[in-house]
Amino acid sequence: DTAVSQTPKYLVTQMGNDKSIKCEQNLGHDTMYWYKQDSKKFLKIMFSYNNKELIINETVPNRFSPKSPDKAHLNLHINSLELGDSAVYFCASSQDPGTGREQYFGPGTRLTVT
Amino acid sequence: SQQGEEDPQALSIQEGENATMNCSYKTSINNLQWYRQNSGRGLVHLILIRSNEREKHSGRLRVTLDTSKKSSSLLITASRAADTASYFCATDRSGFQKLVFGTGTRLLVSP
């Protein structure tokens, strides 16, 4: 029944490693997003895909590479992890990218880089 | 720069009291949304108000929007302990296909 799911829920890794976070939505939505929430709870969009095509890339370091194999999945790969990448990463989806659409969020992936 | 600023940053009330949170933003918008985030969870959509609307209700929630002042408020009436969460406003600016979230208000409702 889960609408937007993410794996893993927790990820602890060392600086310099490469890691991936997976996201899946079963809502039939066309648009998916990745957000980063920092320790002060500030939530900022990173990427948005509509029907497997990138539509928003918010000046994110190119160590972050999203991939959308189909419109139900949006994965996030991070190369050469840095301490500052520690945060909670949320995946979300919406029916389409139009304004006025509510977004459905996954439970988040807490990434800790040591 | 960040679109929404919320006030207060934290609010502590007793069950049964009303809670009011405010959101101010900087540029013209199409819509404003409010979301709730329980501790350790993802955000949940509460209500959307369009720029041509002034007030909207959903159950115990009442949202107002004043586009001349670039501000919105969320009122939760007859609060319950289960309302304890962080509340965020989010705006989508005209021409931009993304939501920009505010700083959030942490609400604590004590039994």
mmCIF file with all atom_site columns, C-alpha atoms in Angstrom:
data_model
loop_
_atom_site.group_PDB
_atom_site.id
_atom_site.type_symbol
_atom_site.label_atom_id
_atom_site.label_alt_id
_atom_site.label_comp_id
_atom_site.label_asym_id
_atom_site.label_entity_id
_atom_site.label_seq_id
_atom_site.pdbx_PDB_ins_code
_atom_site.Cartn_x
_atom_site.Cartn_y
_atom_site.Cartn_z
_atom_site.occupancy
_atom_site.B_iso_or_equiv
_atom_site.pdbx_formal_charge
_atom_site.auth_seq_id
_atom_site.auth_comp_id
_atom_site.auth_asym_id
_atom_site.auth_atom_id
_atom_site.pdbx_PDB_model_num
ATOM 1   C CA . ASP A 1 1   ? 0.000   0.000  0.000   1.00 0.00 ? 1   ASP A CA 1
ATOM 2   C CA . THR A 1 2   ? 3.026   2.291  0.385   1.00 0.00 ? 2   THR A CA 1
ATOM 3   C CA . ALA A 1 3   ? 2.686   5.152  -2.076  1.00 0.00 ? 3   ALA A CA 1
ATOM 4   C CA . VAL A 1 4   ? 6.291   6.372  -2.199  1.00 0.00 ? 4   VAL A CA 1
ATOM 5   C CA . SER A 1 5   ? 8.985   4.104  -0.833  1.00 0.00 ? 5   SER A CA 1
ATOM 6   C CA . GLN A 1 6   ? 12.710  4.626  -0.397  1.00 0.00 ? 6   GLN A CA 1
ATOM 7   C CA . THR A 1 7   ? 15.565  2.306  0.404   1.00 0.00 ? 7   THR A CA 1
ATOM 8   C CA . PRO A 1 8   ? 17.549  2.251  2.512   1.00 0.00 ? 8   PRO A CA 1
ATOM 9   C CA . LYS A 1 9   ? 16.042  4.136  5.451   1.00 0.00 ? 9   LYS A CA 1
ATOM 10  C CA . TYR A 1 10  ? 19.444  4.640  7.039   1.00 0.00 ? 10  TYR A CA 1
ATOM 11  C CA . LEU A 1 11  ? 22.828  4.811  5.360   1.00 0.00 ? 11  LEU A CA 1
ATOM 12  C CA . VAL A 1 12  ? 26.102  5.235  7.235   1.00 0.00 ? 12  VAL A CA 1
ATOM 13  C CA . THR A 1 13  ? 29.242  5.407  5.160   1.00 0.00 ? 13  THR A CA 1
ATOM 14  C CA . GLN A 1 14  ? 32.717  6.885  5.044   1.00 0.00 ? 14  GLN A CA 1
ATOM 15  C CA . MET A 1 15  ? 33.959  9.888  3.129   1.00 0.00 ? 15  MET A CA 1
ATOM 16  C CA . GLY A 1 16  ? 34.958  9.101  -0.406  1.00 0.00 ? 16  GLY A CA 1
ATOM 17  C CA . ASN A 1 17  ? 32.573  6.194  -0.855  1.00 0.00 ? 17  ASN A CA 1
ATOM 18  C CA . ASP A 1 18  ? 29.882  5.971  -3.528  1.00 0.00 ? 18  ASP A CA 1
ATOM 19  C CA . LYS A 1 19  ? 26.310  5.148  -2.542  1.00 0.00 ? 19  LYS A CA 1
ATOM 20  C CA . SER A 1 20  ? 22.854  4.931  -4.069  1.00 0.00 ? 20  SER A CA 1
ATOM 21  C CA . ILE A 1 21  ? 19.348  5.571  -2.758  1.00 0.00 ? 21  ILE A CA 1
ATOM 22  C CA . LYS A 1 22  ? 16.350  4.064  -4.502  1.00 0.00 ? 22  LYS A CA 1
ATOM 23  C CA . CYS A 1 23  ? 12.841  5.429  -4.791  1.00 0.00 ? 23  CYS A CA 1
ATOM 24  C CA . GLU A 1 24  ? 9.659   3.916  -6.161  1.00 0.00 ? 24  GLU A CA 1
ATOM 25  C CA . GLN A 1 25  ? 6.116   5.258  -6.388  1.00 0.00 ? 25  GLN A CA 1
ATOM 26  C CA . ASN A 1 26  ? 3.004   3.222  -7.103  1.00 0.00 ? 26  ASN A CA 1
ATOM 27  C CA . LEU A 1 27  ? 0.674   6.182  -7.598  1.00 0.00 ? 27  LEU A CA 1
ATOM 28  C CA . GLY A 1 28  ? 0.963   6.289  -11.372 1.00 0.00 ? 28  GLY A CA 1
ATOM 29  C CA . HIS A 1 29  ? 2.429   9.781  -11.173 1.00 0.00 ? 29  HIS A CA 1
ATOM 30  C CA . ASP A 1 30  ? 4.455   11.277 -14.003 1.00 0.00 ? 30  ASP A CA 1
ATOM 31  C CA . THR A 1 31  ? 6.764   13.460 -11.910 1.00 0.00 ? 31  THR A CA 1
ATOM 32  C CA . MET A 1 32  ? 9.296   12.562 -9.242  1.00 0.00 ? 32  MET A CA 1
ATOM 33  C CA . TYR A 1 33  ? 11.606  14.652 -7.089  1.00 0.00 ? 33  TYR A CA 1
ATOM 34  C CA . TRP A 1 34  ? 14.619  14.454 -4.822  1.00 0.00 ? 34  TRP A CA 1
ATOM 35  C CA . TYR A 1 35  ? 14.867  16.804 -1.846  1.00 0.00 ? 35  TYR A CA 1
ATOM 36  C CA . LYS A 1 36  ? 17.597  17.303 0.743   1.00 0.00 ? 36  LYS A CA 1
ATOM 37  C CA . GLN A 1 37  ? 16.679  18.239 4.324   1.00 0.00 ? 37  GLN A CA 1
ATOM 38  C CA . ASP A 1 38  ? 19.551  19.510 6.422   1.00 0.00 ? 38  ASP A CA 1
ATOM 39  C CA . SER A 1 39  ? 20.034  19.410 10.170  1.00 0.00 ? 39  SER A CA 1
ATOM 40  C CA . LYS A 1 40  ? 18.025  22.621 10.568  1.00 0.00 ? 40  LYS A CA 1
ATOM 41  C CA . LYS A 1 41  ? 15.077  21.008 8.775   1.00 0.00 ? 41  LYS A CA 1
ATOM 42  C CA . PHE A 1 42  ? 15.515  23.218 5.735   1.00 0.00 ? 42  PHE A CA 1
ATOM 43  C CA . LEU A 1 43  ? 14.107  21.324 2.752   1.00 0.00 ? 43  LEU A CA 1
ATOM 44  C CA . LYS A 1 44  ? 15.482  22.071 -0.687  1.00 0.00 ? 44  LYS A CA 1
ATOM 45  C CA . ILE A 1 45  ? 14.717  20.553 -4.053  1.00 0.00 ? 45  ILE A CA 1
ATOM 46  C CA . MET A 1 46  ? 17.610  18.894 -5.845  1.00 0.00 ? 46  MET A CA 1
ATOM 47  C CA . PHE A 1 47  ? 16.138  17.299 -8.970  1.00 0.00 ? 47  PHE A CA 1
ATOM 48  C CA . SER A 1 48  ? 12.851  16.738 -10.709 1.00 0.00 ? 48  SER A CA 1
ATOM 49  C CA . TYR A 1 49  ? 12.005  14.246 -13.438 1.00 0.00 ? 49  TYR A CA 1
ATOM 50  C CA . ASN A 1 50  ? 8.898   14.162 -15.572 1.00 0.00 ? 50  ASN A CA 1
ATOM 51  C CA . ASN A 1 51  ? 8.232   10.924 -17.401 1.00 0.00 ? 51  ASN A CA 1
ATOM 52  C CA . LYS A 1 52  ? 11.902  9.937  -17.136 1.00 0.00 ? 52  LYS A CA 1
ATOM 53  C CA . GLU A 1 53  ? 13.205  13.311 -18.329 1.00 0.00 ? 53  GLU A CA 1
ATOM 54  C CA . LEU A 1 54  ? 15.142  15.733 -16.141 1.00 0.00 ? 54  LEU A CA 1
ATOM 55  C CA . ILE A 1 55  ? 13.260  19.018 -15.765 1.00 0.00 ? 55  ILE A CA 1
ATOM 56  C CA . ILE A 1 56  ? 14.853  20.577 -12.682 1.00 0.00 ? 56  ILE A CA 1
ATOM 57  C CA . ASN A 1 57  ? 18.502  20.478 -11.644 1.00 0.00 ? 57  ASN A CA 1
ATOM 58  C CA . GLU A 1 58  ? 19.066  22.837 -8.769  1.00 0.00 ? 58  GLU A CA 1
ATOM 59  C CA . THR A 1 59  ? 22.780  23.597 -8.913  1.00 0.00 ? 59  THR A CA 1
ATOM 60  C CA . VAL A 1 60  ? 23.637  20.334 -7.278  1.00 0.00 ? 60  VAL A CA 1
ATOM 61  C CA . PRO A 1 61  ? 27.281  19.148 -7.405  1.00 0.00 ? 61  PRO A CA 1
ATOM 62  C CA . ASN A 1 62  ? 27.808  16.739 -10.265 1.00 0.00 ? 62  ASN A CA 1
ATOM 63  C CA . ARG A 1 63  ? 28.768  14.086 -7.702  1.00 0.00 ? 63  ARG A CA 1
ATOM 64  C CA . PHE A 1 64  ? 24.999  13.629 -7.460  1.00 0.00 ? 64  PHE A CA 1
ATOM 65  C CA . SER A 1 65  ? 23.502  11.819 -10.423 1.00 0.00 ? 65  SER A CA 1
ATOM 66  C CA . PRO A 1 66  ? 19.815  10.949 -10.586 1.00 0.00 ? 66  PRO A CA 1
ATOM 67  C CA . LYS A 1 67  ? 18.582  8.166  -12.817 1.00 0.00 ? 67  LYS A CA 1
ATOM 68  C CA . SER A 1 68  ? 15.037  7.363  -13.808 1.00 0.00 ? 68  SER A CA 1
ATOM 69  C CA . PRO A 1 69  ? 14.758  3.930  -15.448 1.00 0.00 ? 69  PRO A CA 1
ATOM 70  C CA . ASP A 1 70  ? 11.002  4.368  -15.756 1.00 0.00 ? 70  ASP A CA 1
ATOM 71  C CA . LYS A 1 71  ? 8.483   6.873  -14.505 1.00 0.00 ? 71  LYS A CA 1
ATOM 72  C CA . ALA A 1 72  ? 7.822   4.880  -11.331 1.00 0.00 ? 72  ALA A CA 1
ATOM 73  C CA . HIS A 1 73  ? 11.443  4.921  -10.208 1.00 0.00 ? 73  HIS A CA 1
ATOM 74  C CA . LEU A 1 74  ? 13.951  7.648  -9.475  1.00 0.00 ? 74  LEU A CA 1
ATOM 75  C CA . ASN A 1 75  ? 17.282  6.690  -7.992  1.00 0.00 ? 75  ASN A CA 1
ATOM 76  C CA . LEU A 1 76  ? 20.002  8.933  -6.626  1.00 0.00 ? 76  LEU A CA 1
ATOM 77  C CA . HIS A 1 77  ? 23.657  8.012  -6.912  1.00 0.00 ? 77  HIS A CA 1
ATOM 78  C CA . ILE A 1 78  ? 26.250  9.957  -4.972  1.00 0.00 ? 78  ILE A CA 1
ATOM 79  C CA . ASN A 1 79  ? 29.957  9.719  -5.763  1.00 0.00 ? 79  ASN A CA 1
ATOM 80  C CA . SER A 1 80  ? 32.856  10.617 -3.507  1.00 0.00 ? 80  SER A CA 1
ATOM 81  C CA . LEU A 1 81  ? 30.713  11.309 -0.467  1.00 0.00 ? 81  LEU A CA 1
ATOM 82  C CA . GLU A 1 82  ? 31.623  14.301 1.686   1.00 0.00 ? 82  GLU A CA 1
ATOM 83  C CA . LEU A 1 83  ? 30.798  15.169 5.297   1.00 0.00 ? 83  LEU A CA 1
ATOM 84  C CA . GLY A 1 84  ? 28.461  17.908 4.079   1.00 0.00 ? 84  GLY A CA 1
ATOM 85  C CA . ASP A 1 85  ? 26.327  15.364 2.272   1.00 0.00 ? 85  ASP A CA 1
ATOM 86  C CA . SER A 1 86  ? 25.026  14.142 5.622   1.00 0.00 ? 86  SER A CA 1
ATOM 87  C CA . ALA A 1 87  ? 21.308  14.901 5.603   1.00 0.00 ? 87  ALA A CA 1
ATOM 88  C CA . VAL A 1 88  ? 17.925  13.311 5.123   1.00 0.00 ? 88  VAL A CA 1
ATOM 89  C CA . TYR A 1 89  ? 17.053  12.758 1.475   1.00 0.00 ? 89  TYR A CA 1
ATOM 90  C CA . PHE A 1 90  ? 13.402  12.622 0.495   1.00 0.00 ? 90  PHE A CA 1
ATOM 91  C CA . CYS A 1 91  ? 11.882  11.344 -2.689  1.00 0.00 ? 91  CYS A CA 1
ATOM 92  C CA . ALA A 1 92  ? 8.484   12.708 -3.718  1.00 0.00 ? 92  ALA A CA 1
ATOM 93  C CA . SER A 1 93  ? 6.064   12.401 -6.594  1.00 0.00 ? 93  SER A CA 1
ATOM 94  C CA . SER A 1 94  ? 3.202   14.362 -8.083  1.00 0.00 ? 94  SER A CA 1
ATOM 95  C CA . GLN A 1 95  ? 0.657   13.715 -10.794 1.00 0.00 ? 95  GLN A CA 1
ATOM 96  C CA . ASP A 1 96  ? 2.448   16.058 -13.178 1.00 0.00 ? 96  ASP A CA 1
ATOM 97  C CA . PRO A 1 97  ? 4.913   18.931 -12.922 1.00 0.00 ? 97  PRO A CA 1
ATOM 98  C CA . GLY A 1 98  ? 2.247   21.595 -13.172 1.00 0.00 ? 98  GLY A CA 1
ATOM 99  C CA . THR A 1 99  ? 1.891   24.155 -10.463 1.00 0.00 ? 99  THR A CA 1
ATOM 100 C CA . GLY A 1 100 ? -0.772  23.466 -7.912  1.00 0.00 ? 100 GLY A CA 1
ATOM 101 C CA . ARG A 1 101 ? -0.059  19.775 -7.584  1.00 0.00 ? 101 ARG A CA 1
ATOM 102 C CA . GLU A 1 102 ? 0.343   18.276 -4.150  1.00 0.00 ? 102 GLU A CA 1
ATOM 103 C CA . GLN A 1 103 ? 3.422   16.182 -3.663  1.00 0.00 ? 103 GLN A CA 1
ATOM 104 C CA . TYR A 1 104 ? 3.590   12.816 -1.956  1.00 0.00 ? 104 TYR A CA 1
ATOM 105 C CA . PHE A 1 105 ? 6.755   12.196 0.034   1.00 0.00 ? 105 PHE A CA 1
ATOM 106 C CA . GLY A 1 106 ? 8.620   9.036  0.875   1.00 0.00 ? 106 GLY A CA 1
ATOM 107 C CA . PRO A 1 107 ? 9.768   8.297  4.436   1.00 0.00 ? 107 PRO A CA 1
ATOM 108 C CA . GLY A 1 108 ? 13.271  9.633  3.837   1.00 0.00 ? 108 GLY A CA 1
ATOM 109 C CA . THR A 1 109 ? 16.796  8.202  3.851   1.00 0.00 ? 109 THR A CA 1
ATOM 110 C CA . ARG A 1 110 ? 19.049  9.434  6.626   1.00 0.00 ? 110 ARG A CA 1
ATOM 111 C CA . LEU A 1 111 ? 22.574  9.576  5.220   1.00 0.00 ? 111 LEU A CA 1
ATOM 112 C CA . THR A 1 112 ? 25.466  9.916  7.652   1.00 0.00 ? 112 THR A CA 1
ATOM 113 C CA . VAL A 1 113 ? 28.947  10.404 6.250   1.00 0.00 ? 113 VAL A CA 1
ATOM 114 C CA . THR A 1 114 ? 31.803  9.849  8.701   1.00 0.00 ? 114 THR A CA 1
ATOM 115 C CA . SER B 2 1   ? 17.103  32.616 -1.987  1.00 0.00 ? 1   SER B CA 1
ATOM 116 C CA . GLN B 2 2   ? 14.631  30.869 0.248   1.00 0.00 ? 2   GLN B CA 1
ATOM 117 C CA . GLN B 2 3   ? 11.059  31.739 -0.498  1.00 0.00 ? 3   GLN B CA 1
ATOM 118 C CA . GLY B 2 4   ? 9.204   31.177 2.759   1.00 0.00 ? 4   GLY B CA 1
ATOM 119 C CA . GLU B 2 5   ? 9.880   32.276 6.274   1.00 0.00 ? 5   GLU B CA 1
ATOM 120 C CA . GLU B 2 6   ? 7.708   30.883 9.019   1.00 0.00 ? 6   GLU B CA 1
ATOM 121 C CA . ASP B 2 7   ? 6.808   32.325 12.328  1.00 0.00 ? 7   ASP B CA 1
ATOM 122 C CA . PRO B 2 8   ? 7.042   31.302 15.070  1.00 0.00 ? 8   PRO B CA 1
ATOM 123 C CA . GLN B 2 9   ? 9.916   28.840 14.778  1.00 0.00 ? 9   GLN B CA 1
ATOM 124 C CA . ALA B 2 10  ? 8.444   26.874 17.668  1.00 0.00 ? 10  ALA B CA 1
ATOM 125 C CA . LEU B 2 11  ? 5.058   26.861 19.366  1.00 0.00 ? 11  LEU B CA 1
ATOM 126 C CA . SER B 2 12  ? 4.032   25.034 22.521  1.00 0.00 ? 12  SER B CA 1
ATOM 127 C CA . ILE B 2 13  ? 0.355   24.788 23.513  1.00 0.00 ? 13  ILE B CA 1
ATOM 128 C CA . GLN B 2 14  ? -2.058  22.642 25.515  1.00 0.00 ? 14  GLN B CA 1
ATOM 129 C CA . GLU B 2 15  ? -4.528  20.222 23.988  1.00 0.00 ? 15  GLU B CA 1
ATOM 130 C CA . GLY B 2 16  ? -7.740  21.952 23.047  1.00 0.00 ? 16  GLY B CA 1
ATOM 131 C CA . GLU B 2 17  ? -6.076  25.288 22.311  1.00 0.00 ? 17  GLU B CA 1
ATOM 132 C CA . ASN B 2 18  ? -5.768  26.750 18.846  1.00 0.00 ? 18  ASN B CA 1
ATOM 133 C CA . ALA B 2 19  ? -2.425  26.985 17.048  1.00 0.00 ? 19  ALA B CA 1
ATOM 134 C CA . THR B 2 20  ? -1.621  29.661 14.501  1.00 0.00 ? 20  THR B CA 1
ATOM 135 C CA . MET B 2 21  ? 1.407   29.586 12.247  1.00 0.00 ? 21  MET B CA 1
ATOM 136 C CA . ASN B 2 22  ? 2.392   32.244 9.761   1.00 0.00 ? 22  ASN B CA 1
ATOM 137 C CA . CYS B 2 23  ? 4.299   32.106 6.502   1.00 0.00 ? 23  CYS B CA 1
ATOM 138 C CA . SER B 2 24  ? 5.724   35.029 4.561   1.00 0.00 ? 24  SER B CA 1
ATOM 139 C CA . TYR B 2 25  ? 7.145   34.850 1.073   1.00 0.00 ? 25  TYR B CA 1
ATOM 140 C CA . LYS B 2 26  ? 8.951   37.222 -1.236  1.00 0.00 ? 26  LYS B CA 1
ATOM 141 C CA . THR B 2 27  ? 7.676   36.940 -4.799  1.00 0.00 ? 27  THR B CA 1
ATOM 142 C CA . SER B 2 28  ? 4.377   36.439 -6.594  1.00 0.00 ? 28  SER B CA 1
ATOM 143 C CA . ILE B 2 29  ? 2.991   32.929 -6.454  1.00 0.00 ? 29  ILE B CA 1
ATOM 144 C CA . ASN B 2 30  ? 0.468   30.681 -8.141  1.00 0.00 ? 30  ASN B CA 1
ATOM 145 C CA . ASN B 2 31  ? -0.347  28.591 -5.098  1.00 0.00 ? 31  ASN B CA 1
ATOM 146 C CA . LEU B 2 32  ? 0.664   28.047 -1.514  1.00 0.00 ? 32  LEU B CA 1
ATOM 147 C CA . GLN B 2 33  ? 0.608   24.677 0.186   1.00 0.00 ? 33  GLN B CA 1
ATOM 148 C CA . TRP B 2 34  ? 0.964   23.560 3.777   1.00 0.00 ? 34  TRP B CA 1
ATOM 149 C CA . TYR B 2 35  ? 2.628   20.306 4.756   1.00 0.00 ? 35  TYR B CA 1
ATOM 150 C CA . ARG B 2 36  ? 3.069   18.474 8.058   1.00 0.00 ? 36  ARG B CA 1
ATOM 151 C CA . GLN B 2 37  ? 6.137   16.472 9.025   1.00 0.00 ? 37  GLN B CA 1
ATOM 152 C CA . ASN B 2 38  ? 6.040   14.150 11.996  1.00 0.00 ? 38  ASN B CA 1
ATOM 153 C CA . SER B 2 39  ? 9.368   13.378 13.610  1.00 0.00 ? 39  SER B CA 1
ATOM 154 C CA . GLY B 2 40  ? 11.419  11.000 11.471  1.00 0.00 ? 40  GLY B CA 1
ATOM 155 C CA . ARG B 2 41  ? 8.833   10.899 8.706   1.00 0.00 ? 41  ARG B CA 1
ATOM 156 C CA . GLY B 2 42  ? 8.212   12.356 5.283   1.00 0.00 ? 42  GLY B CA 1
ATOM 157 C CA . LEU B 2 43  ? 6.031   15.374 4.627   1.00 0.00 ? 43  LEU B CA 1
ATOM 158 C CA . VAL B 2 44  ? 2.283   15.024 4.281   1.00 0.00 ? 44  VAL B CA 1
ATOM 159 C CA . HIS B 2 45  ? 0.220   17.467 2.253   1.00 0.00 ? 45  HIS B CA 1
ATOM 160 C CA . LEU B 2 46  ? -2.451  19.277 4.269   1.00 0.00 ? 46  LEU B CA 1
ATOM 161 C CA . ILE B 2 47  ? -4.046  21.933 2.114   1.00 0.00 ? 47  ILE B CA 1
ATOM 162 C CA . LEU B 2 48  ? -3.495  24.020 -1.000  1.00 0.00 ? 48  LEU B CA 1
ATOM 163 C CA . ILE B 2 49  ? -4.724  27.567 -1.496  1.00 0.00 ? 49  ILE B CA 1
ATOM 164 C CA . ARG B 2 50  ? -4.596  29.296 -4.864  1.00 0.00 ? 50  ARG B CA 1
ATOM 165 C CA . SER B 2 51  ? -3.483  32.868 -5.329  1.00 0.00 ? 51  SER B CA 1
ATOM 166 C CA . ASN B 2 52  ? -7.040  33.988 -6.140  1.00 0.00 ? 52  ASN B CA 1
ATOM 167 C CA . GLU B 2 53  ? -8.409  32.477 -2.930  1.00 0.00 ? 53  GLU B CA 1
ATOM 168 C CA . ARG B 2 54  ? -8.412  34.204 0.447   1.00 0.00 ? 54  ARG B CA 1
ATOM 169 C CA . GLU B 2 55  ? -9.443  31.450 2.803   1.00 0.00 ? 55  GLU B CA 1
ATOM 170 C CA . LYS B 2 56  ? -9.810  27.692 2.777   1.00 0.00 ? 56  LYS B CA 1
ATOM 171 C CA . HIS B 2 57  ? -10.964 25.135 5.318   1.00 0.00 ? 57  HIS B CA 1
ATOM 172 C CA . SER B 2 58  ? -10.254 21.445 5.745   1.00 0.00 ? 58  SER B CA 1
ATOM 173 C CA . GLY B 2 59  ? -11.558 19.812 8.912   1.00 0.00 ? 59  GLY B CA 1
ATOM 174 C CA . ARG B 2 60  ? -9.847  21.563 11.848  1.00 0.00 ? 60  ARG B CA 1
ATOM 175 C CA . LEU B 2 61  ? -7.533  23.465 9.510   1.00 0.00 ? 61  LEU B CA 1
ATOM 176 C CA . ARG B 2 62  ? -8.106  26.991 8.278   1.00 0.00 ? 62  ARG B CA 1
ATOM 177 C CA . VAL B 2 63  ? -5.708  28.639 5.877   1.00 0.00 ? 63  VAL B CA 1
ATOM 178 C CA . THR B 2 64  ? -5.718  32.258 4.832   1.00 0.00 ? 64  THR B CA 1
ATOM 179 C CA . LEU B 2 65  ? -3.758  33.945 2.088   1.00 0.00 ? 65  LEU B CA 1
ATOM 180 C CA . ASP B 2 66  ? -3.054  37.636 1.721   1.00 0.00 ? 66  ASP B CA 1
ATOM 181 C CA . THR B 2 67  ? -1.229  38.176 -1.550  1.00 0.00 ? 67  THR B CA 1
ATOM 182 C CA . SER B 2 68  ? -0.894  41.920 -0.940  1.00 0.00 ? 68  SER B CA 1
ATOM 183 C CA . LYS B 2 69  ? 1.122   41.189 2.191   1.00 0.00 ? 69  LYS B CA 1
ATOM 184 C CA . LYS B 2 70  ? 2.682   38.046 0.728   1.00 0.00 ? 70  LYS B CA 1
ATOM 185 C CA . SER B 2 71  ? 1.683   36.031 3.746   1.00 0.00 ? 71  SER B CA 1
ATOM 186 C CA . SER B 2 72  ? -0.382  33.048 4.760   1.00 0.00 ? 72  SER B CA 1
ATOM 187 C CA . SER B 2 73  ? -1.505  31.613 8.053   1.00 0.00 ? 73  SER B CA 1
ATOM 188 C CA . LEU B 2 74  ? -2.446  28.124 9.146   1.00 0.00 ? 74  LEU B CA 1
ATOM 189 C CA . LEU B 2 75  ? -4.845  27.785 12.053  1.00 0.00 ? 75  LEU B CA 1
ATOM 190 C CA . ILE B 2 76  ? -5.354  24.430 13.744  1.00 0.00 ? 76  ILE B CA 1
ATOM 191 C CA . THR B 2 77  ? -8.386  24.515 16.000  1.00 0.00 ? 77  THR B CA 1
ATOM 192 C CA . ALA B 2 78  ? -8.955  22.353 19.067  1.00 0.00 ? 78  ALA B CA 1
ATOM 193 C CA . SER B 2 79  ? -5.456  20.927 18.854  1.00 0.00 ? 79  SER B CA 1
ATOM 194 C CA . ARG B 2 80  ? -4.618  17.373 19.850  1.00 0.00 ? 80  ARG B CA 1
ATOM 195 C CA . ALA B 2 81  ? -1.394  15.757 20.997  1.00 0.00 ? 81  ALA B CA 1
ATOM 196 C CA . ALA B 2 82  ? -1.300  13.994 17.612  1.00 0.00 ? 82  ALA B CA 1
ATOM 197 C CA . ASP B 2 83  ? -0.936  17.410 15.940  1.00 0.00 ? 83  ASP B CA 1
ATOM 198 C CA . THR B 2 84  ? 2.598   17.607 17.350  1.00 0.00 ? 84  THR B CA 1
ATOM 199 C CA . ALA B 2 85  ? 4.779   17.959 14.262  1.00 0.00 ? 85  ALA B CA 1
ATOM 200 C CA . SER B 2 86  ? 6.636   20.477 12.114  1.00 0.00 ? 86  SER B CA 1
ATOM 201 C CA . TYR B 2 87  ? 4.539   22.478 9.683   1.00 0.00 ? 87  TYR B CA 1
ATOM 202 C CA . PHE B 2 88  ? 5.905   23.879 6.444   1.00 0.00 ? 88  PHE B CA 1
ATOM 203 C CA . CYS B 2 89  ? 4.514   26.251 3.900   1.00 0.00 ? 89  CYS B CA 1
ATOM 204 C CA . ALA B 2 90  ? 5.547   25.798 0.283   1.00 0.00 ? 90  ALA B CA 1
ATOM 205 C CA . THR B 2 91  ? 5.084   28.124 -2.638  1.00 0.00 ? 91  THR B CA 1
ATOM 206 C CA . ASP B 2 92  ? 5.356   27.659 -6.363  1.00 0.00 ? 92  ASP B CA 1
ATOM 207 C CA . ARG B 2 93  ? 6.344   30.815 -8.121  1.00 0.00 ? 93  ARG B CA 1
ATOM 208 C CA . SER B 2 94  ? 4.772   31.829 -11.372 1.00 0.00 ? 94  SER B CA 1
ATOM 209 C CA . GLY B 2 95  ? 6.644   30.132 -14.200 1.00 0.00 ? 95  GLY B CA 1
ATOM 210 C CA . PHE B 2 96  ? 8.655   27.820 -11.976 1.00 0.00 ? 96  PHE B CA 1
ATOM 211 C CA . GLN B 2 97  ? 7.746   24.149 -11.761 1.00 0.00 ? 97  GLN B CA 1
ATOM 212 C CA . LYS B 2 98  ? 8.998   23.589 -8.251  1.00 0.00 ? 98  LYS B CA 1
ATOM 213 C CA . LEU B 2 99  ? 7.973   24.048 -4.643  1.00 0.00 ? 99  LEU B CA 1
ATOM 214 C CA . VAL B 2 100 ? 10.058  26.212 -2.354  1.00 0.00 ? 100 VAL B CA 1
ATOM 215 C CA . PHE B 2 101 ? 9.612   25.335 1.295   1.00 0.00 ? 101 PHE B CA 1
ATOM 216 C CA . GLY B 2 102 ? 9.655   27.618 4.283   1.00 0.00 ? 102 GLY B CA 1
ATOM 217 C CA . THR B 2 103 ? 11.726  27.172 7.394   1.00 0.00 ? 103 THR B CA 1
ATOM 218 C CA . GLY B 2 104 ? 8.955   25.391 9.286   1.00 0.00 ? 104 GLY B CA 1
ATOM 219 C CA . THR B 2 105 ? 7.211   25.793 12.629  1.00 0.00 ? 105 THR B CA 1
ATOM 220 C CA . ARG B 2 106 ? 7.679   23.115 15.271  1.00 0.00 ? 106 ARG B CA 1
ATOM 221 C CA . LEU B 2 107 ? 4.392   22.614 17.103  1.00 0.00 ? 107 LEU B CA 1
ATOM 222 C CA . LEU B 2 108 ? 4.245   20.798 20.433  1.00 0.00 ? 108 LEU B CA 1
ATOM 223 C CA . VAL B 2 109 ? 0.803   19.996 21.813  1.00 0.00 ? 109 VAL B CA 1
ATOM 224 C CA . SER B 2 110 ? 0.858   18.798 25.394  1.00 0.00 ? 110 SER B CA 1
ATOM 225 C CA . PRO B 2 111 ? -1.899  16.604 26.810  1.00 0.00 ? 111 PRO B CA 1
#
